[in-house]
XYZ file of C-alpha atoms in Angstrom:
687
model
C -15.986 17.457 -19.220
C -12.662 19.103 -18.378
C -12.830 22.792 -17.548
C -9.850 25.140 -17.338
C -10.095 28.067 -14.924
C -7.549 30.865 -14.798
C -5.707 31.520 -11.542
C -5.790 35.223 -12.395
C -8.560 37.059 -10.597
C -11.480 38.022 -12.814
C -10.521 35.890 -15.837
C -12.669 32.832 -15.045
C -13.085 29.879 -17.402
C -10.487 29.676 -20.191
C -11.326 26.336 -21.808
C -13.952 23.589 -21.782
C -13.507 20.165 -23.369
C -16.458 17.755 -23.617
C -15.848 14.008 -23.634
C -18.864 13.379 -25.875
C -19.996 15.801 -28.584
C -21.187 15.924 -32.183
C -21.026 14.175 -34.535
C -20.818 10.902 -32.599
C -22.289 11.912 -29.256
C -25.964 11.741 -28.284
C -28.130 14.890 -28.587
C -27.425 17.470 -25.912
C -29.848 17.735 -22.992
C -29.774 21.294 -21.674
C -32.109 20.799 -18.704
C -29.915 19.658 -15.828
C -32.969 18.355 -13.974
C -33.534 15.618 -16.561
C -29.918 14.712 -17.209
C -28.930 11.075 -16.874
C -25.562 9.326 -16.693
C -23.663 7.575 -19.425
C -22.000 10.568 -21.065
C -18.364 9.491 -20.600
C -18.113 11.271 -17.252
C -14.817 11.885 -15.458
C -15.110 10.774 -11.823
C -12.079 8.519 -11.132
C -13.182 7.799 -7.514
C -11.633 10.977 -6.195
C -8.280 10.600 -7.929
C -7.123 13.869 -9.480
C -6.140 14.307 -13.138
C -2.467 13.496 -13.762
C -0.023 15.864 -15.421
C 3.652 16.029 -16.329
C 3.615 19.692 -17.256
C 2.048 20.340 -20.649
C -0.174 17.248 -20.727
C -3.278 16.368 -18.704
C -4.399 12.724 -18.371
C -7.956 11.717 -17.420
C -10.010 8.506 -17.623
C -13.691 8.372 -18.606
C -16.599 6.103 -17.771
C -19.567 4.709 -19.667
C -20.798 6.511 -22.760
C -23.676 6.415 -25.203
C -21.865 7.242 -28.428
C -19.563 4.737 -30.129
C -17.930 6.620 -32.980
C -15.151 4.028 -33.384
C -17.708 1.216 -33.435
C -15.481 -1.801 -34.204
C -12.997 -0.137 -36.562
C -9.340 0.232 -35.446
C -8.283 3.859 -35.034
C -5.155 5.814 -34.202
C -5.035 7.553 -30.849
C -3.827 10.663 -32.676
C -6.991 10.888 -34.801
C -9.943 13.048 -33.668
C -12.656 11.236 -31.692
C -15.928 12.832 -30.604
C -17.065 10.012 -28.254
C -14.373 9.565 -25.630
C -16.170 6.934 -23.554
C -14.068 4.311 -21.728
C -10.803 6.028 -22.683
C -7.562 7.265 -21.207
C -7.286 10.732 -22.729
C -4.103 12.783 -23.121
C -5.117 16.433 -23.377
C -2.622 19.043 -24.513
C -2.585 22.258 -22.501
C -1.407 25.292 -24.458
C -2.097 28.937 -23.702
C -4.868 27.875 -21.348
C -6.649 25.839 -24.049
C -7.320 22.091 -24.095
C -7.108 19.756 -27.094
C -7.033 15.989 -27.541
C -3.620 14.744 -28.664
C -3.754 11.000 -27.855
C -6.038 8.370 -26.348
C -6.374 4.685 -25.530
C -9.703 2.834 -25.745
C -9.982 -0.888 -24.795
C -10.985 -3.129 -27.674
C -14.039 -4.349 -25.689
C -15.245 -0.844 -24.776
C -18.784 -1.375 -26.146
C -19.213 -4.417 -23.906
C -17.828 -2.423 -20.977
C -20.471 0.236 -21.630
C -23.210 -2.397 -21.706
C -21.997 -3.975 -18.473
C -21.448 -0.635 -16.689
C -17.788 -1.541 -16.149
C -16.341 1.979 -16.106
C -12.715 2.229 -17.048
C -12.933 5.603 -15.308
C -13.464 4.240 -11.786
C -9.738 5.016 -11.429
C -7.443 7.769 -12.569
C -4.094 7.541 -14.361
C -0.860 6.990 -12.454
C 2.093 8.531 -14.313
C 5.113 6.541 -13.152
C 8.520 8.048 -12.336
C 10.325 8.152 -15.729
C 13.762 7.849 -14.131
C 12.882 4.269 -13.100
C 9.754 3.065 -14.908
C 10.971 2.821 -18.495
C 12.351 0.367 -21.025
C 15.476 0.142 -23.109
C 13.384 -0.205 -26.277
C 12.325 3.441 -26.565
C 9.604 3.462 -23.887
C 10.593 6.427 -21.736
C 7.389 7.133 -19.828
C 4.791 4.710 -18.436
C 1.190 5.187 -17.313
C -1.224 2.764 -15.661
C -4.967 2.728 -14.991
C -7.327 0.050 -13.693
C -11.101 0.180 -13.482
C -14.335 -1.636 -12.738
C -13.544 -4.382 -15.233
C -10.607 -5.501 -13.071
C -8.041 -4.990 -15.829
C -4.912 -2.921 -15.279
C -3.761 -1.297 -18.515
C -0.021 -0.483 -18.595
C 0.606 2.049 -21.357
C 3.368 3.974 -23.043
C 2.493 7.500 -21.901
C 3.920 8.916 -25.144
C 1.828 6.575 -27.336
C -1.244 5.452 -25.395
C -2.353 2.921 -28.003
C -5.464 4.139 -29.822
C -8.191 1.580 -30.485
C -7.688 -2.054 -31.578
C -4.174 -1.494 -32.946
C -2.648 -4.499 -31.191
C -2.151 -8.077 -32.440
C -5.427 -9.560 -33.675
C -7.159 -6.156 -33.319
C -6.651 -6.138 -29.539
C -5.072 -3.471 -27.306
C -1.815 -1.876 -28.426
C -0.389 -1.319 -24.954
C 2.602 -2.540 -22.965
C 0.743 -4.991 -20.747
C -2.647 -6.025 -19.352
C -2.853 -7.267 -15.756
C -5.961 -9.084 -14.493
C -6.942 -8.290 -10.904
C -9.288 -10.358 -8.727
C -11.975 -7.666 -8.716
C -12.885 -4.103 -9.617
C -10.608 -1.254 -8.529
C -11.772 2.226 -7.547
C -9.281 5.077 -7.170
C -6.204 3.817 -8.976
C -2.668 2.565 -8.523
C 0.216 3.814 -6.399
C 3.932 3.444 -7.106
C 7.336 3.307 -5.381
C 10.309 4.220 -7.600
C 13.050 2.862 -5.311
C 14.534 -0.647 -4.935
C 13.734 -1.599 -8.530
C 10.298 0.012 -8.875
C 6.956 -1.259 -7.564
C 3.271 -0.640 -8.375
C 0.339 -1.307 -6.002
C -3.450 -1.467 -6.220
C -6.258 -2.779 -3.998
C -9.259 -4.513 -5.632
C -12.604 -4.585 -3.814
C -12.677 -7.357 -1.183
C -9.127 -8.456 -2.053
C -5.572 -8.030 -0.734
C -3.378 -5.098 -1.710
C -1.242 -6.383 -4.613
C 2.397 -5.497 -5.355
C 4.010 -5.674 -8.817
C 7.696 -5.166 -9.605
C 9.205 -3.637 -12.728
C 11.319 -5.768 -15.052
C 12.376 -5.959 -18.704
C 11.727 -8.676 -21.246
C 14.379 -9.894 -23.704
C 13.594 -6.983 -26.016
C 13.966 -4.351 -23.313
C 10.232 -3.712 -23.010
C 9.053 -2.951 -19.453
C 6.793 -5.514 -17.787
C 5.277 -5.666 -14.308
C 5.259 -8.963 -12.402
C 3.286 -9.740 -9.271
C 5.709 -10.257 -6.387
C 3.558 -9.956 -3.292
C 0.283 -9.182 -1.578
C -1.055 -8.355 1.866
C -2.318 -11.102 4.153
C -5.513 -9.148 4.843
C -8.205 -8.127 2.369
C -9.930 -4.815 1.796
C -13.589 -4.122 2.517
C -15.996 -6.054 0.327
C -17.607 -2.829 -0.844
C -16.624 0.259 -2.781
C -14.473 2.915 -1.100
C -10.883 1.711 -0.644
C -8.449 4.548 -1.385
C -5.441 4.830 -3.687
C -2.271 3.208 -2.260
C 0.058 6.044 -1.238
C 3.789 5.538 -0.686
C 6.109 7.540 1.580
C 9.796 7.251 2.428
C 12.188 8.752 4.939
C 14.062 11.410 2.951
C 13.854 9.291 -0.202
C 16.026 6.532 1.260
C 15.764 2.943 0.002
C 14.483 0.511 2.599
C 12.179 3.064 4.238
C 9.163 2.850 1.908
C 5.689 2.521 3.452
C 2.470 1.808 1.517
C -0.595 3.448 3.086
C -4.129 2.267 2.253
C -7.418 3.704 3.555
C -10.335 1.329 4.057
C -13.994 2.100 4.699
C -14.151 -0.677 7.291
C -10.635 -1.471 8.577
C -9.446 2.146 8.560
C -5.867 3.153 7.835
C -3.426 0.338 7.041
C 0.331 0.472 6.466
C 2.753 -2.031 4.884
C 6.457 -2.206 4.164
C 6.796 -1.221 0.517
C 8.962 -4.195 -0.503
C 7.434 -7.678 0.016
C 9.441 -10.176 2.064
C 11.028 -13.312 0.621
C 7.701 -15.151 0.917
C 5.836 -12.532 -1.096
C 4.086 -10.935 1.874
C 3.467 -7.210 2.189
C 4.400 -6.936 5.858
C 1.794 -5.037 7.892
C 3.078 -2.262 10.149
C 1.321 -1.771 13.486
C -0.280 1.673 13.799
C -3.040 3.051 16.055
C -6.523 2.019 14.839
C -8.652 4.681 13.177
C -11.917 2.882 12.519
C -13.610 3.054 9.123
C -12.549 5.982 6.934
C -14.331 7.973 4.245
C -14.561 6.563 0.708
C -11.873 7.048 -1.951
C -9.440 8.729 0.415
C -5.676 8.981 0.398
C -3.796 10.193 3.489
C -2.387 13.716 3.505
C 1.159 14.196 4.802
C 3.047 17.186 6.146
C 5.706 18.064 8.711
C 6.095 14.460 9.894
C 2.355 13.994 10.351
C -0.430 12.104 8.601
C -4.069 13.194 8.281
C -7.230 11.226 7.418
C -10.959 11.703 8.025
C -13.417 9.084 9.210
C -17.089 8.469 8.498
C -18.046 10.389 11.655
C -16.594 13.630 10.240
C -13.529 13.520 12.487
C -10.074 14.628 11.371
C -7.452 12.169 12.627
C -3.775 13.087 12.905
C -0.868 10.698 13.477
C 2.810 11.483 13.850
C 6.119 10.529 15.375
C 6.291 10.930 19.172
C 7.550 14.426 20.060
C 11.309 14.698 19.423
C 14.294 12.342 19.298
C 17.080 12.455 21.925
C 19.962 11.548 19.578
C 21.105 12.355 16.084
C 22.859 9.280 14.637
C 24.188 8.520 11.165
C 21.735 6.522 9.154
C 20.864 4.547 7.268
C 23.997 2.509 7.994
C 25.047 1.059 4.624
C 27.429 -1.939 4.577
C 27.583 -2.085 0.781
C 28.430 -5.499 -0.749
C 29.365 -8.245 1.693
C 30.199 -11.719 0.373
C 28.721 -14.807 2.012
C 31.234 -16.108 4.576
C 32.756 -12.692 5.364
C 32.154 -9.862 7.834
C 32.169 -6.089 7.627
C 32.117 -3.506 10.421
C 30.811 0.067 10.199
C 30.905 2.716 12.929
C 27.769 4.612 13.897
C 28.308 8.240 14.977
C 25.836 9.834 17.406
C 25.345 13.257 19.006
C 23.199 13.909 22.088
C 20.526 16.540 21.356
C 19.384 16.820 25.006
C 20.774 15.821 28.410
C 20.583 12.003 28.632
C 20.721 10.205 31.970
C 21.743 6.853 30.520
C 22.108 4.882 27.267
C 20.270 1.696 28.243
C 21.170 -0.615 25.380
C 20.743 -1.776 21.787
C 18.272 -4.152 20.146
C 18.723 -5.448 16.570
C 16.034 -7.273 14.629
C 18.293 -9.463 12.408
C 20.878 -11.571 14.241
C 23.409 -11.324 11.385
C 23.832 -7.638 12.345
C 25.687 -7.493 15.656
C 26.573 -4.784 18.182
C 27.522 -4.891 21.863
C 26.043 -2.861 24.699
C 29.570 -2.678 26.158
C 30.559 -0.383 23.286
C 28.047 2.253 24.395
C 28.994 5.177 26.683
C 28.411 4.683 30.391
C 26.716 7.287 32.565
C 25.101 10.571 31.561
C 25.593 12.713 28.460
C 25.279 16.452 27.986
C 23.621 18.009 24.934
C 26.308 18.094 22.244
C 28.310 15.103 23.560
C 29.345 12.688 20.825
C 30.022 8.952 20.803
C 30.368 6.095 18.324
C 29.972 2.330 18.393
C 30.695 -0.456 15.882
C 28.065 -2.582 14.115
C 29.188 -5.766 12.353
C 27.404 -7.622 9.562
C 28.502 -11.186 10.195
C 27.876 -13.561 7.279
C 30.386 -16.234 8.347
C 27.526 -18.528 9.386
C 25.243 -17.556 6.503
C 24.086 -19.998 3.873
C 22.528 -19.284 0.485
C 20.818 -22.663 0.467
C 17.048 -22.576 0.667
C 17.017 -24.558 3.893
C 15.085 -24.157 7.117
C 16.965 -21.938 9.564
C 19.678 -20.923 7.094
C 21.227 -17.454 7.523
C 19.120 -16.707 10.599
C 16.141 -16.633 8.244
C 17.928 -14.984 5.283
C 18.099 -17.687 2.613
C 19.104 -15.864 -0.570
C 21.506 -13.154 -1.737
C 20.313 -9.616 -2.261
C 19.659 -6.390 -0.380
C 18.929 -6.986 3.305
C 17.624 -4.435 5.784
C 17.118 -4.461 9.521
C 16.585 -1.986 12.326
C 18.767 -1.102 15.295
C 17.037 0.619 18.221
C 18.945 2.599 20.873
C 17.079 2.856 24.184
C 17.647 5.900 26.425
C 16.656 7.393 29.754
C 16.272 11.102 29.103
C 16.963 14.043 31.371
C 14.236 16.081 29.620
C 10.556 15.184 29.387
C 8.542 14.777 26.164
C 11.356 13.216 24.144
C 11.260 9.714 22.689
C 13.014 7.002 24.707
C 14.083 5.095 21.612
C 15.830 5.894 18.333
C 15.519 3.520 15.347
C 18.412 3.319 12.860
C 18.143 1.497 9.523
C 20.850 -1.076 8.688
C 21.227 -2.197 5.089
C 23.603 -4.069 2.823
C 23.847 -6.335 -0.190
C 24.439 -10.022 0.613
C 26.556 -11.387 -2.257
C 27.093 -14.924 -3.525
C 30.222 -15.572 -5.621
C 28.352 -18.304 -7.497
C 25.335 -17.809 -9.806
C 22.041 -17.939 -7.950
C 18.621 -18.398 -9.552
C 15.659 -16.407 -8.297
C 12.107 -16.759 -9.673
C 9.332 -14.436 -8.628
C 6.551 -14.615 -7.804
C 6.304 -18.121 -6.402
C 2.733 -18.482 -7.636
C 0.778 -16.826 -10.442
C -3.001 -17.058 -10.246
C -4.452 -15.852 -13.547
C -7.986 -15.877 -12.129
C -10.934 -16.949 -14.236
C -11.771 -16.643 -17.895
C -15.310 -16.827 -19.254
C -15.412 -19.233 -22.172
C -16.852 -17.538 -25.256
C -16.669 -13.989 -23.844
C -14.955 -11.104 -25.705
C -12.048 -11.257 -23.246
C -11.473 -14.936 -24.035
C -10.173 -13.931 -27.461
C -6.887 -12.755 -25.945
C -6.802 -14.748 -22.715
C -5.340 -13.508 -19.434
C -1.824 -12.080 -19.232
C 0.759 -12.146 -16.473
C 4.542 -12.351 -16.124
C 7.322 -13.711 -13.950
C 10.941 -12.698 -13.366
C 14.035 -14.856 -13.906
C 16.877 -13.200 -11.981
C 20.527 -13.977 -11.281
C 21.210 -12.629 -7.800
C 24.662 -14.226 -7.688
C 28.021 -12.808 -8.844
C 28.748 -15.221 -11.717
C 26.900 -15.736 -15.028
C 23.739 -17.850 -14.807
C 23.095 -20.364 -17.616
C 19.606 -21.681 -18.339
C 19.782 -25.468 -18.746
C 16.142 -26.350 -19.422
C 12.411 -25.930 -18.783
C 9.659 -28.409 -18.021
C 6.214 -28.484 -16.493
C 3.992 -30.936 -14.684
C 0.553 -31.082 -13.114
C 0.024 -32.054 -9.485
C -0.362 -35.746 -10.261
C 2.447 -38.201 -9.446
C 3.384 -41.428 -11.145
C 2.413 -44.196 -8.718
C 4.410 -46.718 -10.788
C 7.587 -44.708 -10.240
C 7.500 -44.213 -6.494
C 5.331 -41.100 -6.641
C 7.781 -39.094 -8.809
C 6.546 -36.155 -10.848
C 6.142 -36.640 -14.587
C 7.681 -33.680 -16.450
C 7.019 -32.454 -19.976
C 9.589 -30.259 -21.710
C 8.417 -26.791 -22.706
C 7.877 -26.825 -26.465
C 7.180 -24.174 -29.098
C 3.719 -23.711 -30.663
C 2.028 -21.011 -32.748
C 0.877 -19.329 -29.505
C 4.391 -19.462 -28.006
C 6.121 -21.899 -25.695
C 3.732 -24.281 -23.941
C 4.531 -24.131 -20.207
C 1.510 -26.093 -19.008
C -1.968 -27.067 -20.135
C -3.625 -23.748 -20.989
C -0.458 -21.723 -20.262
C 1.949 -20.249 -22.818
C 4.829 -17.776 -23.009
C 5.526 -15.718 -26.110
C 9.074 -14.803 -25.040
C 10.729 -17.569 -23.019
C 14.563 -17.223 -23.019
C 16.179 -19.975 -25.091
C 17.890 -22.896 -23.376
C 21.561 -21.982 -23.082
C 20.825 -18.280 -22.527
C 23.146 -16.469 -20.132
C 21.924 -13.982 -17.544
C 24.720 -11.781 -16.248
C 25.357 -11.276 -12.542
C 22.771 -8.990 -10.990
C 20.562 -8.978 -14.088
C 17.021 -10.237 -14.666
C 14.515 -10.951 -17.426
C 10.748 -10.534 -17.239
C 8.918 -13.327 -19.061
C 5.342 -12.732 -20.312
C 2.741 -15.475 -19.889
C -0.811 -16.061 -21.069
C -3.641 -18.315 -19.886
C -6.452 -19.338 -22.194
C -8.860 -22.258 -22.336
C -11.897 -23.233 -24.378
C -13.209 -25.835 -21.936
C -14.672 -25.276 -18.476
C -12.423 -26.470 -15.647
C -9.543 -25.696 -13.287
C -6.042 -25.537 -14.743
C -2.670 -25.722 -13.025
C 0.974 -26.219 -13.900
C 4.202 -26.491 -11.926
C 6.675 -24.782 -14.241
C 10.327 -25.626 -13.528
C 13.516 -23.783 -14.535
C 16.892 -25.583 -14.409
C 20.114 -23.519 -14.279
C 23.711 -23.779 -13.124
C 22.622 -21.607 -10.182
C 19.902 -23.907 -8.908
C 16.445 -25.182 -9.840
C 13.202 -23.477 -8.913
C 9.560 -23.608 -9.947
C 6.460 -21.426 -10.185
C 2.908 -22.653 -9.610
C 0.529 -21.454 -12.355
C -3.235 -21.620 -11.797
C -6.330 -20.517 -13.694
C -9.932 -21.468 -14.275
C -12.416 -21.391 -17.146
C -16.141 -21.000 -16.532
C -19.337 -20.034 -18.298
C -20.690 -16.470 -18.098
C -22.579 -15.094 -15.087
C -26.340 -14.696 -15.520
C -28.214 -12.185 -13.385
C -31.801 -12.759 -12.344
C -33.631 -9.856 -10.653
C -36.801 -10.361 -8.619
C -38.896 -8.451 -6.057
C -40.722 -9.899 -3.071
C -44.520 -10.032 -3.258
C -46.961 -9.455 -0.394
C -47.508 -13.240 -0.266
C -43.755 -13.841 0.314
C -43.080 -15.084 -3.216
C -40.825 -13.574 -5.894
C -41.852 -11.649 -8.987
C -39.361 -11.160 -11.841
C -41.144 -8.215 -13.471
C -39.115 -5.728 -11.404
C -42.071 -3.725 -10.021
C -42.594 -3.670 -6.240
C -46.125 -2.548 -5.309
C -46.619 -1.990 -1.569
C -50.285 -1.137 -2.026
C -51.796 1.019 0.730
C -49.568 1.699 3.761
C -51.164 3.331 6.805
C -49.665 6.605 7.999
C -47.197 6.129 10.840
C -46.423 2.493 9.916
C -43.595 0.787 8.063
C -43.737 -2.104 5.619
C -40.677 -3.956 4.358
C -40.035 -6.088 1.280
C -36.885 -7.324 -0.385
C -35.142 -7.146 -3.756
C -33.175 -10.202 -4.843
C -30.429 -10.680 -7.428
C -29.482 -14.291 -8.125
C -26.586 -15.592 -10.174
C -27.761 -18.565 -12.233
C -24.626 -18.586 -14.412
C -21.298 -20.353 -14.104
C -18.979 -17.603 -12.801
C -19.099 -14.862 -10.190
C -21.541 -12.026 -10.932
C -20.386 -8.469 -10.246
C -22.824 -5.632 -9.472
C -21.355 -2.782 -11.520
C -24.008 -0.121 -10.782
C -26.246 0.305 -7.763
C -28.106 3.518 -7.003
C -30.590 2.759 -4.181
C -33.556 4.939 -3.182
C -32.911 7.087 -0.102
C -36.118 9.133 0.189
C -37.577 9.632 3.702
C -40.675 7.522 2.993
C -39.241 5.038 0.457
C -35.725 3.893 1.129
C -33.268 1.035 1.164
C -32.578 -0.057 4.740
C -28.819 -0.418 4.178
C -28.011 1.598 1.036
C -24.210 1.286 1.365
C -24.138 -2.399 2.313
C -26.879 -4.333 0.517
C -26.522 -4.962 -3.244
C -23.742 -2.383 -3.377
C -21.521 -1.541 -6.344
C -18.617 -3.961 -6.483
C -20.493 -6.766 -4.692
C -19.727 -10.221 -6.060
C -22.365 -12.956 -6.079
C -21.028 -16.524 -6.468
C -22.655 -18.925 -8.944
C -25.841 -20.464 -7.601
C -26.264 -17.859 -4.849
C -28.498 -14.825 -4.281
C -28.031 -11.464 -2.582
C -30.860 -9.529 -0.939
C -31.735 -5.977 0.081
C -34.716 -4.857 2.193
C -36.719 -1.780 1.120
C -38.982 0.137 3.502
C -42.101 2.192 3.009
C -42.059 4.331 6.166
C -45.274 6.336 5.874
C -45.081 9.604 7.771
C -47.707 10.304 10.451
C -50.524 12.431 9.011
C -53.183 14.659 10.610
C -56.806 13.451 10.414
C -58.612 13.721 7.066
C -55.358 14.264 5.186
C -55.692 12.921 1.613
C -53.533 9.917 0.623
C -50.476 10.466 -1.547
C -48.400 8.290 -3.857
C -44.746 7.456 -3.223
C -42.471 6.042 -5.920
C -38.760 5.715 -6.631
C -36.319 3.467 -8.461
C -33.278 1.371 -7.581
C -30.944 1.416 -10.590
C -28.897 -1.760 -11.193
C -26.453 -3.153 -13.686
C -24.123 -6.144 -13.619
C -21.341 -7.655 -15.697
C -23.898 -10.001 -17.258
C -23.853 -8.377 -20.701
C -27.415 -9.492 -21.393
C -28.780 -7.857 -18.230
C -28.625 -4.135 -19.074
C -29.557 -1.260 -16.796
C -32.593 -2.067 -14.609
C -34.589 0.380 -12.523
């Protein structure tokens, strides 16, 4: 339910909007003591509702009413059972009304598997950047327990089953490695990026692009080297910049085990989100995003401590920055002067350090001796590309091997005449490295579609992804051809790869066994200097196995390839059992401890095994936490979001800790339930 409360004293509630109501919703239960879940609740793992002024966006979880059933419906039509939906609520004169919604085509299966869409909120992306040229002017994204990111047109969310083949009528579906709680973050600079962190997986980065029709598409371009905690609680990625300047973006992620983590917002040329060293915090509270203010950052940990981080005291110099060299052609140099003013008395300017060797400055150009507050000086910095090479060769360009925007940092070291001021001042250096020739760039270097369950509802549409073909040179890029190959070589031809040309089919262009593209640019297409195209891809298979393709693109600006991988498996099958007093296992789901003497503790275990062919995900887990009947490790064992590989089991101990009793006290019964569900659609809710 969404409730509107007036900010005017004494007015109170102005509007209430229920997510499930008559005629499609289940009968109302007025006694709060006997309420149960499954009423399309709004929880979103702590993420707040999103708004752009007159509209409010929320995401709901599992529901019991299915008014749409299996019949396609417009998002503008009334709907009384808003379970598993992204809802756009109009706000007018303090009143709420439904004006649009999106509901995944497999929402009934999501309800059955407890795979809440509403484990995340909606991220409304910056409309000045995240848009298309085909009429899409505002984008929204959500991603939930089912591990699917839904990229939507915020002005036309998509309704229900209005897409091709009665699937989703949205801009794009992205498959993540695992469930996501909290939502996605975004960075509107340097082309536009979106981030999210699945349970037990790296933080993933996607970049905005356009397909041939001008429709916006997100392509995976990087990920962190480290993974998040393997349990629920990772926060929403939050992005900050220094005064909105490109090249200064930082992605912040809170983790219930690793604590606060920070990455450079733009992945490096190898697709890595570069980790930034910060003081350790220890594990932080669930579903948290850092709070920022006045140059400081605030988080709370699981020990109820408030932690504050910030820049060290004050800086000794005020220097122009970032230093922008603009466009510099390979083989040339450009020099820019940096102007600085002393803010305090400085005993000595000790020297300069620069991270990237193509940016050069000399310590001899710095002032000698002491400076008074207010003294000014300047020194030249040169971007020297005379030794640079755009060839993808080891050691080329001091590590820079392709054209494009390059950034580095210059640090001035000082000895200060006043205490409690920083002894170093970082200055950002940036510029655009330009090639006069066309230059092909493909990103990402590898696309892993993940796994598809043969015969499942999701197998009807397969798994979607995309890659970017870009010309980062200064002359037109011409596409000469496409071909793909597996990893096998032809032993009769000296180990050479055997290529197959990409050919058209009813599903699109075949770019590998199991892989297709519905919108591959035609051979002979021209991509103008500085432009790019985002190419959609799909993986689908009807036979169990691992699939891979090395997809090659030939152009007059070079040849590059992308590795495509995916797998097809059978469905997971959950098997629940409880330990008996003889040490065996009983599948009836009832654990009877019998008589337990006061002041003693007895322990038995619950077991969930996966006897299916793909990983089993625990989608709901509500353990008992009573004083006398409790799970030993309620946040760790059989937790929500835990994945159980095929052929393996996961266990959780349960204790009866009988309280000490005075003599002649009558015995008493103790009972409780542990509520489970999994993504095995035949399993259902167990307690």
